[in-house]
Amino acid sequence: MTNDTTISEFVLLGFGEFSKPQVLLFSLFLVIYILSMVGNFIIIILVVINQHFHTPMYIFLANLAFMEACCSSAVIPKMLSVLLTGDNHILFQSCFIQFYIYACLEGTECYLLAMMSYDRYLAICKPLDYATLMSWKLSFILAAVSWAAGLMVSTTLTLNILWLSFCGPNKIEHYFCDAIFNIREISCSDTYLVELSSFIFTYIFTLPPLFLVFTSYTSIIVTILRTSSITGRQKAFSTCSSHLIVVGLYYGTFMLLYLLPRTKKVTHVKKFFSLFHTALTPMINPLIYSLRNNEVKDALNSWHKRFISYMSLHNAKFWK
């Protein structure tokens, strides 16, 4: 097998031809990107430096925040560059590196969210055995399995697509290199193997995790409704509702992107959901976990008070 690629770069059509730099969109997505990075890294720092957060649930949360930050960084900076300069060309190698990173993170997150739901199931439905069943070792193994699954799917898909030939059109109807649909459509060779592997992986990385999430939360809801303590119910619902919102946002947009039929009519709709998936979701998730988790809010308030106290003391010394 040989790759007969004759083109050296692709053209990202994005939201149009990008004939002129679009400063307004650039400013909007720059703010979104900064908020995403700040929010997710705050979660990571909280988990790392606060001993109270050294638990399996927050280990998974830190992994999720890291993935969201990486996903934004894999896609948004190139889009910002295109919006600012109008240069929508991307090198052949850079395009596939972008896809490889994106596919790895997407595959990892699919299973990590399922692992997080299993963790919540053990914590709420089997509280007395939780420390034994969900040990540090098991939480790290589950996180590692999620990362291994993501690496496996991205490596397989990228290698399959790299064997395709690109000898004619080089315009990608997207704002980043999503090789599952957009890149293979401009190939001048047989894409059957890519289509088959994409179809298989899409269902493997959606249906089993969703089934685990569904069964876990069915048991969780039944257990919560049987709880007589109103305070206990509120705490359990507060902890689980944030994860359910994140799961709904992620899997909802993921299935709309990759399970809807590929037609020209839904191309722009998919582009919108893809934008929500890669830009807005990484910004929203830290807010959801921060606003709906009392432990995170308490830690942030403590940080804020310490910062104000430090700045007041520093200013007092400066004026003296």
GROMACS .gro file of C-alpha atoms in nm:
model
  320
    1MET     CA    1   0.000   0.000   0.000
    2THR     CA    2   0.124   0.347  -0.083
    3ASN     CA    3  -0.004   0.696  -0.011
    4ASP     CA    4  -0.018   0.884  -0.342
    5THR     CA    5  -0.089   1.223  -0.184
    6THR     CA    6   0.017   1.508  -0.411
    7ILE     CA    7  -0.119   1.802  -0.213
    8SER     CA    8   0.080   1.956   0.071
    9GLU     CA    9  -0.196   2.149   0.249
   10PHE     CA   10  -0.570   2.174   0.304
   11VAL     CA   11  -0.801   2.475   0.301
   12LEU     CA   12  -1.038   2.510   0.597
   13LEU     CA   13  -1.360   2.669   0.472
   14GLY     CA   14  -1.488   2.712   0.826
   15PHE     CA   15  -1.787   2.949   0.844
   16GLY     CA   16  -1.722   3.089   0.496
   17GLU     CA   17  -1.432   3.158   0.268
   18PHE     CA   18  -1.263   3.382   0.525
   19SER     CA   19  -1.189   3.638   0.255
   20LYS     CA   20  -1.146   3.903   0.523
   21PRO     CA   21  -1.024   3.881   0.882
   22GLN     CA   22  -1.319   3.871   1.124
   23VAL     CA   23  -1.215   4.063   1.433
   24LEU     CA   24  -1.551   4.035   1.611
   25LEU     CA   25  -1.561   3.654   1.592
   26PHE     CA   26  -1.192   3.641   1.684
   27SER     CA   27  -1.257   3.846   1.999
   28LEU     CA   28  -1.556   3.630   2.096
   29PHE     CA   29  -1.376   3.298   2.056
   30LEU     CA   30  -1.062   3.435   2.222
   31VAL     CA   31  -1.264   3.520   2.534
   32ILE     CA   32  -1.429   3.174   2.524
   33TYR     CA   33  -1.090   3.006   2.490
   34ILE     CA   34  -0.936   3.204   2.778
   35LEU     CA   35  -1.234   3.130   3.004
   36SER     CA   36  -1.213   2.760   2.913
   37MET     CA   37  -0.844   2.740   2.995
   38VAL     CA   38  -0.874   2.937   3.319
   39GLY     CA   39  -1.178   2.741   3.440
   40ASN     CA   40  -1.033   2.399   3.368
   41PHE     CA   41  -0.691   2.476   3.511
   42ILE     CA   42  -0.851   2.610   3.829
   43ILE     CA   43  -1.022   2.271   3.869
   44ILE     CA   44  -0.692   2.089   3.809
   45ILE     CA   45  -0.500   2.309   4.056
   46LEU     CA   46  -0.773   2.269   4.318
   47VAL     CA   47  -0.753   1.890   4.294
   48VAL     CA   48  -0.372   1.882   4.297
   49ILE     CA   49  -0.301   2.115   4.592
   50ASN     CA   50  -0.605   2.048   4.811
   51GLN     CA   51  -0.574   1.728   5.015
   52HIS     CA   52  -0.950   1.719   5.061
   53PHE     CA   53  -0.991   1.660   4.685
   54HIS     CA   54  -0.755   1.362   4.669
   55THR     CA   55  -1.043   1.123   4.613
   56PRO     CA   56  -1.144   0.910   4.311
   57MET     CA   57  -1.428   1.146   4.213
   58TYR     CA   58  -1.194   1.445   4.190
   59ILE     CA   59  -0.922   1.241   4.019
   60PHE     CA   60  -1.173   1.176   3.740
   61LEU     CA   61  -1.278   1.542   3.745
   62ALA     CA   62  -0.917   1.660   3.710
   63ASN     CA   63  -0.871   1.422   3.414
   64LEU     CA   64  -1.188   1.560   3.256
   65ALA     CA   65  -1.073   1.920   3.305
   66PHE     CA   66  -0.734   1.838   3.152
   67MET     CA   67  -0.902   1.680   2.849
   68GLU     CA   68  -1.132   1.979   2.801
   69ALA     CA   69  -0.836   2.216   2.811
   70CYS     CA   70  -0.642   2.003   2.561
   71CYS     CA   71  -0.943   1.971   2.329
   72SER     CA   72  -0.985   2.349   2.318
   73SER     CA   73  -0.612   2.395   2.258
   74ALA     CA   74  -0.614   2.143   1.973
   75VAL     CA   75  -0.889   2.322   1.780
   76ILE     CA   76  -0.944   2.683   1.886
   77PRO     CA   77  -0.595   2.842   1.834
   78LYS     CA   78  -0.595   2.752   1.462
   79MET     CA   79  -0.947   2.887   1.428
   80LEU     CA   80  -0.840   3.210   1.599
   81SER     CA   81  -0.545   3.239   1.362
   82VAL     CA   82  -0.777   3.200   1.061
   83LEU     CA   83  -1.023   3.456   1.197
   84LEU     CA   84  -0.749   3.709   1.267
   85THR     CA   85  -0.530   3.673   0.957
   86GLY     CA   86  -0.768   3.526   0.699
   87ASP     CA   87  -0.510   3.255   0.617
   88ASN     CA   88  -0.718   2.937   0.624
   89HIS     CA   89  -0.449   2.699   0.494
   90ILE     CA   90  -0.322   2.414   0.711
   91LEU     CA   91  -0.032   2.183   0.630
   92PHE     CA   92  -0.108   1.818   0.553
   93GLN     CA   93   0.092   1.695   0.854
   94SER     CA   94  -0.056   1.957   1.088
   95CYS     CA   95  -0.407   1.859   0.985
   96PHE     CA   96  -0.359   1.494   1.077
   97ILE     CA   97  -0.181   1.581   1.403
   98GLN     CA   98  -0.481   1.798   1.495
   99PHE     CA   99  -0.721   1.515   1.415
  100TYR     CA  100  -0.512   1.259   1.606
  101ILE     CA  101  -0.517   1.471   1.924
  102TYR     CA  102  -0.886   1.555   1.886
  103ALA     CA  103  -0.991   1.192   1.826
  104CYS     CA  104  -0.783   1.071   2.122
  105LEU     CA  105  -0.945   1.322   2.359
  106GLU     CA  106  -1.296   1.253   2.230
  107GLY     CA  107  -1.257   0.878   2.268
  108THR     CA  108  -1.107   0.916   2.615
  109GLU     CA  109  -1.386   1.145   2.734
  110CYS     CA  110  -1.656   0.906   2.615
  111TYR     CA  111  -1.534   0.638   2.855
  112LEU     CA  112  -1.417   0.869   3.133
  113LEU     CA  113  -1.769   1.009   3.176
  114ALA     CA  114  -1.895   0.651   3.205
  115MET     CA  115  -1.629   0.576   3.470
  116MET     CA  116  -1.740   0.885   3.662
  117SER     CA  117  -2.100   0.763   3.662
  118TYR     CA  118  -1.984   0.425   3.794
  119ASP     CA  119  -1.793   0.604   4.070
  120ARG     CA  120  -2.109   0.796   4.169
  121TYR     CA  121  -2.305   0.470   4.166
  122LEU     CA  122  -2.066   0.310   4.416
  123ALA     CA  123  -2.056   0.623   4.635
  124ILE     CA  124  -2.436   0.653   4.663
  125CYS     CA  125  -2.564   0.297   4.626
  126LYS     CA  126  -2.282   0.121   4.818
  127PRO     CA  127  -2.146   0.386   5.057
  128LEU     CA  128  -2.018   0.140   5.320
  129ASP     CA  129  -1.812  -0.051   5.063
  130TYR     CA  130  -1.710   0.252   4.855
  131ALA     CA  131  -1.360   0.292   4.998
  132THR     CA  132  -1.290  -0.074   4.929
  133LEU     CA  133  -1.453  -0.099   4.587
  134MET     CA  134  -1.326   0.234   4.447
  135SER     CA  135  -0.969   0.251   4.572
  136TRP     CA  136  -0.702   0.491   4.450
  137LYS     CA  137  -0.551   0.209   4.247
  138LEU     CA  138  -0.881   0.127   4.074
  139SER     CA  139  -0.955   0.493   3.998
  140PHE     CA  140  -0.615   0.533   3.831
  141ILE     CA  141  -0.668   0.208   3.637
  142LEU     CA  142  -1.010   0.323   3.512
  143ALA     CA  143  -0.867   0.660   3.409
  144ALA     CA  144  -0.576   0.484   3.234
  145VAL     CA  145  -0.818   0.251   3.052
  146SER     CA  146  -1.009   0.554   2.926
  147TRP     CA  147  -0.689   0.713   2.795
  148ALA     CA  148  -0.581   0.384   2.636
  149ALA     CA  149  -0.917   0.357   2.458
  150GLY     CA  150  -0.879   0.710   2.324
  151LEU     CA  151  -0.525   0.643   2.200
  152MET     CA  152  -0.639   0.320   2.035
  153VAL     CA  153  -0.924   0.478   1.839
  154SER     CA  154  -0.724   0.785   1.731
  155THR     CA  155  -0.424   0.575   1.622
  156THR     CA  156  -0.640   0.332   1.423
  157LEU     CA  157  -0.845   0.600   1.248
  158THR     CA  158  -0.546   0.821   1.171
  159LEU     CA  159  -0.344   0.533   1.024
  160ASN     CA  160  -0.641   0.429   0.809
  161ILE     CA  161  -0.689   0.783   0.678
  162LEU     CA  162  -0.317   0.833   0.615
  163TRP     CA  163  -0.333   0.550   0.360
  164LEU     CA  164  -0.585   0.748   0.154
  165SER     CA  165  -0.475   0.939  -0.155
  166PHE     CA  166  -0.535   1.314  -0.186
  167CYS     CA  167  -0.470   1.422  -0.541
  168GLY     CA  168  -0.737   1.678  -0.626
  169PRO     CA  169  -0.965   1.893  -0.412
  170ASN     CA  170  -0.816   2.013  -0.086
  171LYS     CA  171  -1.101   2.219   0.062
  172ILE     CA  172  -1.241   2.096   0.394
  173GLU     CA  173  -1.594   2.207   0.479
  174HIS     CA  174  -1.512   2.266   0.844
  175TYR     CA  175  -1.313   2.492   1.075
  176PHE     CA  176  -1.078   2.212   1.184
  177CYS     CA  177  -0.956   1.875   1.055
  178ASP     CA  178  -1.231   1.628   1.139
  179ALA     CA  179  -1.105   1.335   0.937
  180ILE     CA  180  -1.397   1.103   1.009
  181PHE     CA  181  -1.621   1.287   0.764
  182ASN     CA  182  -1.465   1.594   0.608
  183ILE     CA  183  -1.118   1.475   0.506
  184ARG     CA  184  -1.224   1.138   0.369
  185GLU     CA  185  -1.484   1.310   0.147
  186ILE     CA  186  -1.210   1.482  -0.053
  187SER     CA  187  -0.999   1.169  -0.096
  188CYS     CA  188  -0.958   1.026  -0.445
  189SER     CA  189  -0.920   0.665  -0.325
  190ASP     CA  190  -1.152   0.402  -0.181
  191THR     CA  191  -1.265   0.504   0.169
  192TYR     CA  192  -1.455   0.186   0.258
  193LEU     CA  193  -1.212   0.082   0.535
  194VAL     CA  194  -1.219   0.430   0.688
  195GLU     CA  195  -1.599   0.440   0.677
  196LEU     CA  196  -1.628   0.095   0.833
  197SER     CA  197  -1.383   0.168   1.115
  198SER     CA  198  -1.548   0.507   1.178
  199PHE     CA  199  -1.891   0.343   1.198
  200ILE     CA  200  -1.770   0.072   1.437
  201PHE     CA  201  -1.581   0.310   1.666
  202THR     CA  202  -1.867   0.561   1.676
  203TYR     CA  203  -2.103   0.299   1.814
  204ILE     CA  204  -1.844   0.139   2.044
  205PHE     CA  205  -1.767   0.478   2.198
  206THR     CA  206  -2.129   0.586   2.242
  207LEU     CA  207  -2.360   0.292   2.315
  208PRO     CA  208  -2.164   0.099   2.584
  209PRO     CA  209  -2.070   0.414   2.783
  210LEU     CA  210  -2.426   0.546   2.757
  211PHE     CA  211  -2.562   0.210   2.875
  212LEU     CA  212  -2.330   0.221   3.178
  213VAL     CA  213  -2.435   0.581   3.252
  214PHE     CA  214  -2.804   0.492   3.219
  215THR     CA  215  -2.788   0.185   3.442
  216SER     CA  216  -2.573   0.365   3.702
  217TYR     CA  217  -2.805   0.663   3.730
  218THR     CA  218  -3.117   0.449   3.730
  219SER     CA  219  -2.983   0.277   4.042
  220ILE     CA  220  -2.869   0.612   4.187
  221ILE     CA  221  -3.212   0.774   4.144
  222VAL     CA  222  -3.388   0.474   4.300
  223THR     CA  223  -3.147   0.484   4.598
  224ILE     CA  224  -3.187   0.862   4.644
  225LEU     CA  225  -3.567   0.840   4.639
  226ARG     CA  226  -3.550   0.577   4.913
  227THR     CA  227  -3.338   0.806   5.131
  228SER     CA  228  -3.541   0.949   5.418
  229SER     CA  229  -3.305   1.239   5.491
  230ILE     CA  230  -3.391   1.552   5.291
  231THR     CA  231  -3.038   1.686   5.340
  232GLY     CA  232  -2.892   1.360   5.210
  233ARG     CA  233  -3.117   1.373   4.904
  234GLN     CA  234  -3.022   1.731   4.825
  235LYS     CA  235  -2.649   1.658   4.859
  236ALA     CA  236  -2.673   1.349   4.638
  237PHE     CA  237  -2.879   1.526   4.374
  238SER     CA  238  -2.640   1.824   4.380
  239THR     CA  239  -2.338   1.600   4.322
  240CYS     CA  240  -2.499   1.388   4.050
  241SER     CA  241  -2.692   1.656   3.865
  242SER     CA  242  -2.374   1.840   3.763
  243HIS     CA  243  -2.233   1.519   3.614
  244LEU     CA  244  -2.562   1.440   3.440
  245ILE     CA  245  -2.569   1.786   3.280
  246VAL     CA  246  -2.213   1.740   3.152
  247VAL     CA  247  -2.298   1.390   3.023
  248GLY     CA  248  -2.608   1.523   2.847
  249LEU     CA  249  -2.418   1.807   2.680
  250TYR     CA  250  -2.131   1.584   2.571
  251TYR     CA  251  -2.313   1.275   2.443
  252GLY     CA  252  -2.598   1.483   2.298
  253THR     CA  253  -2.373   1.689   2.073
  254PHE     CA  254  -2.147   1.388   2.001
  255MET     CA  255  -2.436   1.179   1.869
  256LEU     CA  256  -2.575   1.470   1.665
  257LEU     CA  257  -2.233   1.511   1.507
  258TYR     CA  258  -2.149   1.151   1.424
  259LEU     CA  259  -2.476   0.958   1.410
  260LEU     CA  260  -2.685   1.193   1.194
  261PRO     CA  261  -2.686   1.111   0.821
  262ARG     CA  262  -2.430   1.299   0.610
  263THR     CA  263  -2.625   1.533   0.384
  264LYS     CA  264  -2.557   1.883   0.258
  265LYS     CA  265  -2.862   2.014   0.442
  266VAL     CA  266  -2.724   1.923   0.783
  267THR     CA  267  -2.363   2.026   0.715
  268HIS     CA  268  -2.401   2.372   0.867
  269VAL     CA  269  -2.611   2.234   1.154
  270LYS     CA  270  -2.333   1.987   1.233
  271LYS     CA  271  -2.082   2.270   1.217
  272PHE     CA  272  -2.278   2.459   1.482
  273PHE     CA  273  -2.298   2.155   1.712
  274SER     CA  274  -1.928   2.088   1.654
  275LEU     CA  275  -1.852   2.446   1.759
  276PHE     CA  276  -2.061   2.398   2.073
  277HIS     CA  277  -1.883   2.068   2.138
  278THR     CA  278  -1.526   2.196   2.097
  279ALA     CA  279  -1.552   2.559   2.216
  280LEU     CA  280  -1.849   2.613   2.447
  281THR     CA  281  -1.865   2.281   2.634
  282PRO     CA  282  -1.507   2.309   2.771
  283MET     CA  283  -1.599   2.654   2.902
  284ILE     CA  284  -1.935   2.549   3.049
  285ASN     CA  285  -1.823   2.231   3.227
  286PRO     CA  286  -1.601   2.402   3.491
  287LEU     CA  287  -1.887   2.643   3.564
  288ILE     CA  288  -2.131   2.355   3.611
  289TYR     CA  289  -1.900   2.172   3.852
  290SER     CA  290  -1.811   2.493   4.036
  291LEU     CA  291  -2.164   2.629   4.078
  292ARG     CA  292  -2.331   2.298   4.166
  293ASN     CA  293  -2.061   2.150   4.389
  294ASN     CA  294  -2.050   2.296   4.740
  295GLU     CA  295  -1.703   2.156   4.811
  296VAL     CA  296  -1.559   2.328   4.503
  297LYS     CA  297  -1.739   2.654   4.590
  298ASP     CA  298  -1.605   2.641   4.946
  299ALA     CA  299  -1.250   2.585   4.819
  300LEU     CA  300  -1.281   2.874   4.571
  301ASN     CA  301  -1.420   3.103   4.843
  302SER     CA  302  -1.130   3.008   5.070
  303TRP     CA  303  -0.883   3.090   4.792
  304HIS     CA  304  -1.057   3.422   4.731
  305LYS     CA  305  -1.041   3.520   5.098
  306ARG     CA  306  -0.674   3.427   5.120
  307PHE     CA  307  -0.599   3.629   4.806
  308ILE     CA  308  -0.785   3.936   4.938
  309SER     CA  309  -0.608   3.903   5.273
  310TYR     CA  310  -0.269   3.872   5.104
  311MET     CA  311  -0.331   4.171   4.878
  312SER     CA  312  -0.451   4.383   5.170
  313LEU     CA  313  -0.142   4.293   5.373
  314HIS     CA  314   0.086   4.357   5.075
  315ASN     CA  315  -0.072   4.698   5.008
  316ALA     CA  316  -0.045   4.793   5.375
  317LYS     CA  317   0.328   4.712   5.375
  318PHE     CA  318   0.375   4.901   5.047
  319TRP     CA  319   0.215   5.224   5.175
  320LYS     CA  320   0.416   5.209   5.496
   0.00000   0.00000   0.00000
